[in-house]
mmCIF file of C-alpha atoms and ligand atoms in Angstrom:
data_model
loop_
_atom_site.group_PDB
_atom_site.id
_atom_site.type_symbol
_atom_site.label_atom_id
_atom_site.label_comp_id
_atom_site.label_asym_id
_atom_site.label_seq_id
_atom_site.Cartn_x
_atom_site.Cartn_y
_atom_site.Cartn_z
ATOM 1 C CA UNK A 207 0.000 0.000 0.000
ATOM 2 C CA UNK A 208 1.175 3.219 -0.758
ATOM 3 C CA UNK A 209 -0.039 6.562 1.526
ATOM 4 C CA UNK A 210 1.242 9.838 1.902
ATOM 5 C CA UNK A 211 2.356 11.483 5.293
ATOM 6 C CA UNK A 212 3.106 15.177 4.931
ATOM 7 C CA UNK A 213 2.776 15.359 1.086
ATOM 8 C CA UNK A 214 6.069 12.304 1.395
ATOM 9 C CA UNK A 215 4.955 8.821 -0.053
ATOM 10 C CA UNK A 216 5.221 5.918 2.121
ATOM 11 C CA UNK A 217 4.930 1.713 1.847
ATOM 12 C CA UNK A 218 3.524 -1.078 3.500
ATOM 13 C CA UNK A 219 3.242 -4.604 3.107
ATOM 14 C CA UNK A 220 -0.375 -4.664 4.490
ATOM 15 C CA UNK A 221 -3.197 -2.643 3.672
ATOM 16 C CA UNK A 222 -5.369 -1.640 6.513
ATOM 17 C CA UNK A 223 -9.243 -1.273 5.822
ATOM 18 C CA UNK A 224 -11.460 0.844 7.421
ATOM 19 C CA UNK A 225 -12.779 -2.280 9.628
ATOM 20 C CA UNK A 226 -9.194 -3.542 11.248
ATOM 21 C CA UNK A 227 -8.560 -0.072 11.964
ATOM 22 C CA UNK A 228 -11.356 0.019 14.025
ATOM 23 C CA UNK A 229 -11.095 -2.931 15.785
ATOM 24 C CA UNK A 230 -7.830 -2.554 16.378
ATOM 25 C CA UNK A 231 -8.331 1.135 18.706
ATOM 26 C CA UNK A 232 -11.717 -0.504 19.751
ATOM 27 C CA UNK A 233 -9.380 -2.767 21.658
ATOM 28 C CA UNK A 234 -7.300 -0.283 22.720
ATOM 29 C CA UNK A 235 -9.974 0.892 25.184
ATOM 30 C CA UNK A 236 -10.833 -2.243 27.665
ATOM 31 C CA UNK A 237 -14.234 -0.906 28.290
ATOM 32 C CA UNK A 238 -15.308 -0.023 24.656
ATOM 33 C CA UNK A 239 -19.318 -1.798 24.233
ATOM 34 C CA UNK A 240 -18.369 -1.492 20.574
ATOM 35 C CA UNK A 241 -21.249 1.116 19.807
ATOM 36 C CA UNK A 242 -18.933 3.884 18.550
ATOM 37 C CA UNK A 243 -17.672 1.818 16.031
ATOM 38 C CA UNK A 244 -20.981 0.751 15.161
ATOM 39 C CA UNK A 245 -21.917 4.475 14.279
ATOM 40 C CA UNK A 246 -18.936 4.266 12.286
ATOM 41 C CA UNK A 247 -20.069 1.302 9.893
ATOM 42 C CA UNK A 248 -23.444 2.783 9.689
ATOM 43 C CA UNK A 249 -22.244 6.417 8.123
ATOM 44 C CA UNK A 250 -19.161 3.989 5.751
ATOM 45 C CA UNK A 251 -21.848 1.712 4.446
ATOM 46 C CA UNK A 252 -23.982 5.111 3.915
ATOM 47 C CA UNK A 253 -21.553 6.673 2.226
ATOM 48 C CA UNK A 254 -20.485 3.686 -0.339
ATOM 49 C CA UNK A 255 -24.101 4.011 -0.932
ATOM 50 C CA UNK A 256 -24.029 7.912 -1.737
ATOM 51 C CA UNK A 257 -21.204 7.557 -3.836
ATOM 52 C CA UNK A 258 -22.828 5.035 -6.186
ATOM 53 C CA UNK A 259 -25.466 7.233 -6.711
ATOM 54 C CA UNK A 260 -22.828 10.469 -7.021
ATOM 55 C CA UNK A 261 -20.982 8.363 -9.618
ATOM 56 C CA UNK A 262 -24.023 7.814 -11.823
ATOM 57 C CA UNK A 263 -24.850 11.179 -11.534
ATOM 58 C CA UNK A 264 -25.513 11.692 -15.224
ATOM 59 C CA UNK A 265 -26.549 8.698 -16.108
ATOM 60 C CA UNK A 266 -29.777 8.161 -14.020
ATOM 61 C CA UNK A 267 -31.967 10.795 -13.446
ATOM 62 C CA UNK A 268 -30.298 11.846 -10.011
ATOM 63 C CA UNK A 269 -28.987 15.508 -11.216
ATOM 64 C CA UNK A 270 -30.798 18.520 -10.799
ATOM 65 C CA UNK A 271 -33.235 20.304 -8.399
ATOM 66 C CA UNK A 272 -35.919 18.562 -6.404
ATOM 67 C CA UNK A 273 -38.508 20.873 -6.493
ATOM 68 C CA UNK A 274 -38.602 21.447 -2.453
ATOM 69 C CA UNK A 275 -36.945 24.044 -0.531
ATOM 70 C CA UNK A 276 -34.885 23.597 3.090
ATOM 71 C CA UNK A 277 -35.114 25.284 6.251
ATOM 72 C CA UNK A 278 -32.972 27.529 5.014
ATOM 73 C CA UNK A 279 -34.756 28.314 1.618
ATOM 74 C CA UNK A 280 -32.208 26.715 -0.234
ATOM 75 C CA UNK A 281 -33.348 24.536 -2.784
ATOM 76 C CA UNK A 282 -32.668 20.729 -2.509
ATOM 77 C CA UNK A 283 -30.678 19.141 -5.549
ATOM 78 C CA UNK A 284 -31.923 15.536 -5.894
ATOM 79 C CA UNK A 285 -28.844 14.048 -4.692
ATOM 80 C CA UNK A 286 -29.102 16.022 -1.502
ATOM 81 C CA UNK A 287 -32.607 14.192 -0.468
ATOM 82 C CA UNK A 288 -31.411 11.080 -1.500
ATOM 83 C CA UNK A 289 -28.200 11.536 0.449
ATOM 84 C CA UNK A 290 -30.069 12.667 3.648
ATOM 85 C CA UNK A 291 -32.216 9.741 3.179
ATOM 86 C CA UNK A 292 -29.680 6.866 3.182
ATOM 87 C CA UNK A 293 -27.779 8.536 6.057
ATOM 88 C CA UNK A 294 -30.741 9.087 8.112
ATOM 89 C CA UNK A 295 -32.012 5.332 7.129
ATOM 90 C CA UNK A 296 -28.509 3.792 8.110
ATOM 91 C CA UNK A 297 -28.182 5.491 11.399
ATOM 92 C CA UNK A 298 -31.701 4.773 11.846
ATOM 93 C CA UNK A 299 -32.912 1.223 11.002
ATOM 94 C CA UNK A 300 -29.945 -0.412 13.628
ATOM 95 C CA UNK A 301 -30.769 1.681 16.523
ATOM 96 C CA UNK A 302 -27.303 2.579 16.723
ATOM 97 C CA UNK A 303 -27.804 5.889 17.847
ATOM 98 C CA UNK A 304 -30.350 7.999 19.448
ATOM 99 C CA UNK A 305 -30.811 10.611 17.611
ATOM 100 C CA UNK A 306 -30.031 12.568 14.204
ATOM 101 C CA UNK A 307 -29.953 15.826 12.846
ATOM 102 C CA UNK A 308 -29.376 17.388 9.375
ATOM 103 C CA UNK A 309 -29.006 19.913 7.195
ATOM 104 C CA UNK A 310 -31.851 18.688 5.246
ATOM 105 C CA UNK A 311 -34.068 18.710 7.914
ATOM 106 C CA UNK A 312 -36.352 21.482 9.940
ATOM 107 C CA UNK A 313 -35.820 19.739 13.028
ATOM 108 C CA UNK A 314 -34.256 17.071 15.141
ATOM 109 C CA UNK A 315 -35.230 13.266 15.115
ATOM 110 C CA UNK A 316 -35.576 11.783 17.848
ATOM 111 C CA UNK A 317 -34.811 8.006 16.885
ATOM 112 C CA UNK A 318 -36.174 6.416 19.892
ATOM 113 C CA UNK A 319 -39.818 6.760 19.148
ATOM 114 C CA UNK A 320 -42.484 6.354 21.778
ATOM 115 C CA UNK A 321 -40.794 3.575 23.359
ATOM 116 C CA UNK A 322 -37.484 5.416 23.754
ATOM 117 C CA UNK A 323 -35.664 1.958 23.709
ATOM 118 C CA UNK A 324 -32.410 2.804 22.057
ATOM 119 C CA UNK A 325 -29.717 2.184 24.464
ATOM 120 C CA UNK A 326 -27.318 4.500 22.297
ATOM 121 C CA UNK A 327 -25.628 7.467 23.759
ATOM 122 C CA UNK A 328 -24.685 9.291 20.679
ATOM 123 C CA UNK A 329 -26.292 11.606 18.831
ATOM 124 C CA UNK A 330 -25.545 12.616 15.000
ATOM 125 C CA UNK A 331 -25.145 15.986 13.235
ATOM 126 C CA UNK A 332 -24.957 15.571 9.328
ATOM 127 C CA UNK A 333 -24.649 17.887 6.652
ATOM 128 C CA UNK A 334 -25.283 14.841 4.415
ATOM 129 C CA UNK A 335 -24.417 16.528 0.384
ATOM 130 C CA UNK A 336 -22.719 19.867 0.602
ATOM 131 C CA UNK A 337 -21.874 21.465 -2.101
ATOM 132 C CA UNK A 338 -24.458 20.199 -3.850
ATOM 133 C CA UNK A 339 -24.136 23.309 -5.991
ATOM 134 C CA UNK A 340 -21.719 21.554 -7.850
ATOM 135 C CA UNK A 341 -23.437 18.183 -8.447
ATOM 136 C CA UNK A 342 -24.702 19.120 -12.269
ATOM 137 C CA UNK A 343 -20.957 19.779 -13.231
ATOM 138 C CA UNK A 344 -19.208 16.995 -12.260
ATOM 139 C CA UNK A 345 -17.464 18.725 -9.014
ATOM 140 C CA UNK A 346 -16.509 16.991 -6.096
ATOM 141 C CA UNK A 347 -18.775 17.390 -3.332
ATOM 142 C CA UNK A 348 -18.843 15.911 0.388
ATOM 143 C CA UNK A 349 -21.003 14.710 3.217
ATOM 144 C CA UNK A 350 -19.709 15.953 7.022
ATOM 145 C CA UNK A 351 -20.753 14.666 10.740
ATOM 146 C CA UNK A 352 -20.412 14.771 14.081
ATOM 147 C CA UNK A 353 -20.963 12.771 16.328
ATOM 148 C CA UNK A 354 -21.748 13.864 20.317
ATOM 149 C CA UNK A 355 -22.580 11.850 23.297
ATOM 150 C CA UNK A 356 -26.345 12.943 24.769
ATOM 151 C CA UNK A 357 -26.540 15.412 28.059
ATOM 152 C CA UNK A 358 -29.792 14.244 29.227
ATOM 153 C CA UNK A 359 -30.734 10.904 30.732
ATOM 154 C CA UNK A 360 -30.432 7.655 28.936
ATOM 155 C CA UNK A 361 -34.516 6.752 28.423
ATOM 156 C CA UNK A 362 -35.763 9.913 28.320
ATOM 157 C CA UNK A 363 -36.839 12.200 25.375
ATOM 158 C CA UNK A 364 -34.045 13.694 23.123
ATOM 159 C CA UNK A 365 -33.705 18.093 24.259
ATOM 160 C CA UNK A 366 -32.350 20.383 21.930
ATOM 161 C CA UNK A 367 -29.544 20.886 24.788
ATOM 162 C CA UNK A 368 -28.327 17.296 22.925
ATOM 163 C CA UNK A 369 -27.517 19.105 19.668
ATOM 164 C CA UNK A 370 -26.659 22.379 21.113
ATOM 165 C CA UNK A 371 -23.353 21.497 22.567
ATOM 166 C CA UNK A 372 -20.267 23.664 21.885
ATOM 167 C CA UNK A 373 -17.718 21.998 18.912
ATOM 168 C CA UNK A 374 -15.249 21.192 21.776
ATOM 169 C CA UNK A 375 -17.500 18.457 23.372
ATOM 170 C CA UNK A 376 -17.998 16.318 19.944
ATOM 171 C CA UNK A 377 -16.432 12.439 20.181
ATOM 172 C CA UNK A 378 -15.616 12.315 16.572
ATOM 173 C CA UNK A 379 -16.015 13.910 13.489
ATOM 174 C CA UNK A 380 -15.272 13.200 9.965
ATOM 175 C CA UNK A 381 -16.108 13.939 5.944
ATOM 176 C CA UNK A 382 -16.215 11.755 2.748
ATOM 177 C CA UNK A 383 -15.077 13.441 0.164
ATOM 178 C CA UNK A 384 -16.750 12.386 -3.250
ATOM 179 C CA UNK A 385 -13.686 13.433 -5.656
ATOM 180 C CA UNK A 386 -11.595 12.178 -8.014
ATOM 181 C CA UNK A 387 -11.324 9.050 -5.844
ATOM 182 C CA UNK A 388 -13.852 8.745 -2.540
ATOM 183 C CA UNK A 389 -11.901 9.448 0.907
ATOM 184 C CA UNK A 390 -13.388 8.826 4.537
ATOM 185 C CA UNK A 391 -11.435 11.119 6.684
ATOM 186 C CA UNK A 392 -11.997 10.790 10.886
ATOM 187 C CA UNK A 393 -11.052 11.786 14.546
ATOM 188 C CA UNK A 394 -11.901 10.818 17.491
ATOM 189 C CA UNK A 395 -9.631 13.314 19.277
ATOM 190 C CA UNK A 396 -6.534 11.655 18.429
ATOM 191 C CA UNK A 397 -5.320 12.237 15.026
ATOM 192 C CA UNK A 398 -7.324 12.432 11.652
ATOM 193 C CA UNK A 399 -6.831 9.128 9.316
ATOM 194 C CA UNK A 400 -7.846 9.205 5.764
ATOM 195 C CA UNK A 401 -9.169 5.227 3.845
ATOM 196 C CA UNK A 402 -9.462 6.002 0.511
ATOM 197 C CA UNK A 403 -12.379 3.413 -1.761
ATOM 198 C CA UNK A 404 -11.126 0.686 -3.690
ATOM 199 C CA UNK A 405 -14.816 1.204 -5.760
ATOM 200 C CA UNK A 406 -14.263 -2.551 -7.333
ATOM 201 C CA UNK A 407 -14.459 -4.554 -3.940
ATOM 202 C CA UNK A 408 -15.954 -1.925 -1.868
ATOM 203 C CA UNK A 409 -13.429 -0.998 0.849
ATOM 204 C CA UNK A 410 -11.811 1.691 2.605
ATOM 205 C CA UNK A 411 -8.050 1.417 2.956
ATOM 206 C CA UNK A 412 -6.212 3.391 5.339
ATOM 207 C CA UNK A 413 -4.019 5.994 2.945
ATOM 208 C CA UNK A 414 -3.653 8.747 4.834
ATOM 209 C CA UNK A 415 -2.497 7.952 8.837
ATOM 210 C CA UNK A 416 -2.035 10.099 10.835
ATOM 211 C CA UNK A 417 -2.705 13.920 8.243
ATOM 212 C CA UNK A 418 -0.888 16.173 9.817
ATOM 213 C CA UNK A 419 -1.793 19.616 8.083
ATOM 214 C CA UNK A 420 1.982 21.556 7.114
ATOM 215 C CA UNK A 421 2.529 24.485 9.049
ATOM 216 C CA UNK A 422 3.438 26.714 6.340
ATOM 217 C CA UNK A 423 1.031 27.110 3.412
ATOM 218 C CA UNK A 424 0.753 29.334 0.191
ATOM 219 C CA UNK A 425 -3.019 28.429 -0.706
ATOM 220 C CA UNK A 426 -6.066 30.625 0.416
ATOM 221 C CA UNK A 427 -9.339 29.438 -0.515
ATOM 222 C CA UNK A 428 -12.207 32.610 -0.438
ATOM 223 C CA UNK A 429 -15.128 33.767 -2.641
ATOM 224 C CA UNK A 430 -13.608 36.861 -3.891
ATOM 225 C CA UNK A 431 -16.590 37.912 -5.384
ATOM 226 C CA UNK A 432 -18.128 39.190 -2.055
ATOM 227 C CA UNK A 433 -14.710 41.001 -1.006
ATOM 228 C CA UNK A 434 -16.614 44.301 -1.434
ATOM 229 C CA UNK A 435 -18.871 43.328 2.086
ATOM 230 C CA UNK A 436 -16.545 41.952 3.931
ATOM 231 C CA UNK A 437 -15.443 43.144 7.560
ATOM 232 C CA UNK A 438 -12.837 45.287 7.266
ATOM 233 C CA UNK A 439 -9.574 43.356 8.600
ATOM 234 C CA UNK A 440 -10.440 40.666 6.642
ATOM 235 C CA UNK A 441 -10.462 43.057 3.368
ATOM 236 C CA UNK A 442 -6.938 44.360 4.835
ATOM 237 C CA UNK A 443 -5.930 40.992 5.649
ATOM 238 C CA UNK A 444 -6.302 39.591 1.712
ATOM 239 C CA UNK A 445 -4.862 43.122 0.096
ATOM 240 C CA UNK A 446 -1.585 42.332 2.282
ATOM 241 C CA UNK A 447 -1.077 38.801 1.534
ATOM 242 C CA UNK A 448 -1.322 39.656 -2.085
ATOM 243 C CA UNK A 449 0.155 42.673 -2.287
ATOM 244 C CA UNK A 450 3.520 42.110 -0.279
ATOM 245 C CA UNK A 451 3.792 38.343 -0.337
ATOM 246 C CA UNK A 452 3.568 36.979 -3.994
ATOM 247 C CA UNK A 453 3.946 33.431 -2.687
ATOM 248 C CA UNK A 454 0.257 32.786 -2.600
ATOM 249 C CA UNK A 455 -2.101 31.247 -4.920
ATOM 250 C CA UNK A 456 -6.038 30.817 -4.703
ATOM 251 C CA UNK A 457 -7.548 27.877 -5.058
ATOM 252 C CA UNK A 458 -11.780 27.874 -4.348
ATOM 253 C CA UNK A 459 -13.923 24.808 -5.594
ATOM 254 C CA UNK A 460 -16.851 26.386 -4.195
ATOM 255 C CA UNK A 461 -17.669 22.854 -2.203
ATOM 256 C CA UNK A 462 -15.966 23.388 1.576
ATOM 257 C CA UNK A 463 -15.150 19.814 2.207
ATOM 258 C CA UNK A 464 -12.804 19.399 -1.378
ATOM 259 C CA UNK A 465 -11.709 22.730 -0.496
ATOM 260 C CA UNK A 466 -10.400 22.221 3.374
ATOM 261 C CA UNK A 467 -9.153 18.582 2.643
ATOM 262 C CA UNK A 468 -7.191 19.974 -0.426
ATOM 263 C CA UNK A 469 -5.491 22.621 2.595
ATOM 264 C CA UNK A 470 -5.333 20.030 4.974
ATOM 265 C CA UNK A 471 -2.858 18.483 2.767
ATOM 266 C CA UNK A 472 -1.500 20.764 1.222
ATOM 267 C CA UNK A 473 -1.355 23.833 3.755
ATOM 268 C CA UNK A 474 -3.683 26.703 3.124
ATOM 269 C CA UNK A 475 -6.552 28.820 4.624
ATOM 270 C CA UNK A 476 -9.967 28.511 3.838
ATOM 271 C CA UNK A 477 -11.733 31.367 4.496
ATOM 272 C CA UNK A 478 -15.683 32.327 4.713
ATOM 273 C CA UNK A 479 -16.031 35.110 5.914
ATOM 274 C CA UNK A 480 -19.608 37.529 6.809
ATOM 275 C CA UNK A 481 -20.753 39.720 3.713
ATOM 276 C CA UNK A 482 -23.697 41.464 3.049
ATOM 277 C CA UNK A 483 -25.907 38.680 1.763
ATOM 278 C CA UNK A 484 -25.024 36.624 4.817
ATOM 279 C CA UNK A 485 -23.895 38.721 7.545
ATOM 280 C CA UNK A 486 -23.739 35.662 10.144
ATOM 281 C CA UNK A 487 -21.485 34.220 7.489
ATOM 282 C CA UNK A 488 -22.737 31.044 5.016
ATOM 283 C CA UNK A 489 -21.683 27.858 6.646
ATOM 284 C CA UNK A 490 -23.695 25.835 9.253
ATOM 285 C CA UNK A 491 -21.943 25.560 12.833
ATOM 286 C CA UNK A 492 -23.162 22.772 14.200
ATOM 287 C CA UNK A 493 -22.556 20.330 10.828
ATOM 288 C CA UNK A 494 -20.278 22.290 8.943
ATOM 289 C CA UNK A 495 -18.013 24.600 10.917
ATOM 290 C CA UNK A 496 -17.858 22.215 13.885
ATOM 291 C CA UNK A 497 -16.529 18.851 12.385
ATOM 292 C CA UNK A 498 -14.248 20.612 9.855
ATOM 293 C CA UNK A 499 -12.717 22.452 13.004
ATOM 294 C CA UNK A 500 -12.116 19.136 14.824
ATOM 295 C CA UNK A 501 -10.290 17.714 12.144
ATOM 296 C CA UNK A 502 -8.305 20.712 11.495
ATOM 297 C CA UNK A 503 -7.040 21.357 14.730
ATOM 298 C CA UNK A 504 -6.236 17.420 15.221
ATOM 299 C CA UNK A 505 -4.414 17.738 12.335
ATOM 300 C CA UNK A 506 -2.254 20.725 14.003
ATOM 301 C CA UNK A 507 -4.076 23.772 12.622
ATOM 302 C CA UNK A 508 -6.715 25.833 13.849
ATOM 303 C CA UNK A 509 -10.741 27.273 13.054
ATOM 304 C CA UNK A 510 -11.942 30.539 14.340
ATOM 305 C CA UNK A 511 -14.836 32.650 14.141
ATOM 306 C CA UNK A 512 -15.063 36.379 13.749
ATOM 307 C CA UNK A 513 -14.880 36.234 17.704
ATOM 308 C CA UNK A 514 -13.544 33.048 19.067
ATOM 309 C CA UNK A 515 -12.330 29.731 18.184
ATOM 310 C CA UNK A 516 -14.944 27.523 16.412
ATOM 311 C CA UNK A 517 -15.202 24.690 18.863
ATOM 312 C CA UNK A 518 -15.658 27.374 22.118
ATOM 313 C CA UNK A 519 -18.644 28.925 20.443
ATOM 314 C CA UNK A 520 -22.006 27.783 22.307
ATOM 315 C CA UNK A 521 -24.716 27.038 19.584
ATOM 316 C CA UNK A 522 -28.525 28.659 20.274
ATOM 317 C CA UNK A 523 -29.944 27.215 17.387
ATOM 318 C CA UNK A 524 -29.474 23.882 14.960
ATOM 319 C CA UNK A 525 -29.053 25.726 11.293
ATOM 320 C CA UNK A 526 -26.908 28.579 12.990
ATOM 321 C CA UNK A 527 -24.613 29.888 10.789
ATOM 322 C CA UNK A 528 -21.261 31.021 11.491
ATOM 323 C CA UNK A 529 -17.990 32.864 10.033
ATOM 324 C CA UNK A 530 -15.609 30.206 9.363
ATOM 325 C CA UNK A 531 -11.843 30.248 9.078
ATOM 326 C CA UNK A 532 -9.596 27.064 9.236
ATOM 327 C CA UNK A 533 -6.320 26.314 7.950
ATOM 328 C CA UNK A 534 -2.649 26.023 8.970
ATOM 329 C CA UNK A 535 -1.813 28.118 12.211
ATOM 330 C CA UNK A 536 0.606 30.011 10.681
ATOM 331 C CA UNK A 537 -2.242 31.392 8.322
ATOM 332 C CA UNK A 538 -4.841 31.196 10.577
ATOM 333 C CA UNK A 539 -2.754 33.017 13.381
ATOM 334 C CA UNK A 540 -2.077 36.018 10.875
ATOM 335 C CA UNK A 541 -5.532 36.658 9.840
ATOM 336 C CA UNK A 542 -6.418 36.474 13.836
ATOM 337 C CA UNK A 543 -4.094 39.067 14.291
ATOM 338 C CA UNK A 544 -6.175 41.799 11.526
ATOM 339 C CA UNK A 545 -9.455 40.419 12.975
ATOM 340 C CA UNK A 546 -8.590 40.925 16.611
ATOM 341 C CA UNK A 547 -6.593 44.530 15.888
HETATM 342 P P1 AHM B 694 -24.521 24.009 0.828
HETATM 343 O O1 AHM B 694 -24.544 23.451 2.220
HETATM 344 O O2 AHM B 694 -25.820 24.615 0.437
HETATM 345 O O3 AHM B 694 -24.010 23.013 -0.183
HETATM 346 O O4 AHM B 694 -23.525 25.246 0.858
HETATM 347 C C1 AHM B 694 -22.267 25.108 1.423
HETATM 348 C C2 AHM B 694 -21.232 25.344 0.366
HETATM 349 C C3 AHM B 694 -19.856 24.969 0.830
HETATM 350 O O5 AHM B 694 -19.525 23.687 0.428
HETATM 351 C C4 AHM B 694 -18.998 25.994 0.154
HETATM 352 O O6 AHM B 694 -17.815 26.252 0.879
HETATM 353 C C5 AHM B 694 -19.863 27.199 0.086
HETATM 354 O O7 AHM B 694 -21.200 26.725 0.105
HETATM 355 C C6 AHM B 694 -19.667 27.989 -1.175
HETATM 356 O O8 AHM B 694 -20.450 29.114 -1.129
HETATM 357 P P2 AHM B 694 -20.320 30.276 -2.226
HETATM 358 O O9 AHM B 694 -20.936 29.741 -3.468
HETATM 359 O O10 AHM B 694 -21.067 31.412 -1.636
HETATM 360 O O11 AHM B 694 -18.864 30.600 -2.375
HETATM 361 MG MG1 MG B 695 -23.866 22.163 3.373
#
């Protein structure tokens, strides 16, 4: 197997799936019950099935708009329904966890039904196609989650206080990345690992351990387009970089998850910043922001706000946006010093 570890190839004898690798830190813990990894399989098998769909996007009638509207008066691409769908049905149908929500969805759903028999702690944020701008033109797009262990009694009807916890309390959090090849990337708070598909048998192979994000980086990722409404030191901060440091380049796919894992590899900022047609900023805290921050900061960088790091910000509602900026701390700590001057 070959992997890469700070942009330097590596070799192994053995290839590692998905599966072993979770066993294998399942047993590091003696008192594991095996339900994390559980929640695992569930959003893996979920997202072999979204990328079958995303490949035959094209083909089968699967592109294009759905004719509803979200929460957030976006309209829903097909893909994004059927996406949400298989997610919610996988985390669902095995009782694995207690409760889900999405981006897709108005509210919460509280998986335990009447009987409130699911034994599961966790609880599931999804953003389960973003980007799904991009789906019509062949663009990589991504599905992001967190996961979160409940704060009210085991039994008892799901609260929003379960999905309103602050980034820095989440168990794990990962993206697939539905590119040029498929790549499940994780943490649990201990590193970020990347298993890339092997689409002909199905499995994820471990093929990027351990991503460590490089501390210097020359790529920022922004939608220039809204410059004119942005705050003020982050206008200053962009007209600086360019103007006295030609080492930069921009790169912007328009879909956040190709976008940050592109940085995370490479080194880079990705930047979305408030403007006048979203003044709280674009991107979704609690499914968005929140994950991507996790795995950024495992990975050695940081995510901040406007205001505050990403994971210290206490949510008040489930679609609450929030400025987002994540990259290598190098970066990130430069732009923090314009926002905070
Ligand atoms: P979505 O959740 O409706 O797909 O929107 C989120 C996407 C991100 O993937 C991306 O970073 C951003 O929207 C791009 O927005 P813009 O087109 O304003 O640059
Ligand atoms: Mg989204």
């Amino acid at each position: 197997m070959i992997w890469f570890v700070n942009g330097k190839q590596k070799q192994s004898k053995h290839m590692i799936t998905l599966g072993e690798f979770l066993i294998a830190n399942q047993q590091k813990h003696h008192h594991s019950t095996g339900e994390f990894s559980k929640v695992i399989h569930a959003l893996r098998l979920a997202a072999k099935m979204v990328n079958h769909k995303v490949n035959k996007a094209g083909l089968v009638d699967i592109i294009g708009k759905y004719g509803s509207v979200n929460i957030q008066g976006e309209s829903q691409q097909k893909l994004d329904v059927f996406a949400h769908k298989i997610f919610i049905e996988a985390l669902t149908n095995r009782k694995i966890v207690c409760g889900v929500a999405s981006e897709e969805a108005d509210d919460f759903i509280d998986i335990q039904g009447k009987e409130n028999d699911v034994e599961s702690k966790y609880i599931v944020l999804i953003d389960p196609l973003d980007g799904s701008s991009n789906i019509d033109v062949n663009v990589s797009v991504g599905t992001v989650f967190s996961i979160y262990k409940r704060v009210s009694k085991l039994g008892t009807p799901l609260t929003s206080a379960d999905f309103l916890q602050k980034g820095s309390a989440q168990v794990a959090a990962g993206y697939v990345l539905y590119g040029t090849s498929t790549v499940f990337v994780y943490t649990t708070g201990n590193g970020v690992n990347g298993f890339t598909l092997n689409p002909a048998i199905g499995t994820f192979y471990l093929s990027h351990p351990n991503i460590t994000i490089p501390s210097e980086g020359h790529l920022y990722s922004v939608n220039e387009a809204n410059f004119a409404s942005f705050p003020k030191s982050v206008k200053s901060f962009l007209k600086d970089q360019k103007e006295k440091d030609p080492k930069y380049s921009t790169r912007y796919i328009g879909s956040m998850v190709s976008d940050i894992h592109r940085n995370l590899l490479k080194g880079g900022l990705f930047l979305y910043p408030p403007n006048a047609k979203m003044p709280e900023g674009k991107l979704r805290l609690l499914y968005e922001c929140n994950p991507m921050a996790f795995i950024v900061e495992q990975a050695g960088g940081k995510a901040v706000s406007m205001h505050e790091r990403i994971l210290d910000i206490h949510p008040t509602h489930l679609h609450q946006r929030a400025s987002f900026f994540c990259g290598n701390s190098e970066m990130v700590d430069m732009l923090s010093s314009y926002l905070h001057s």
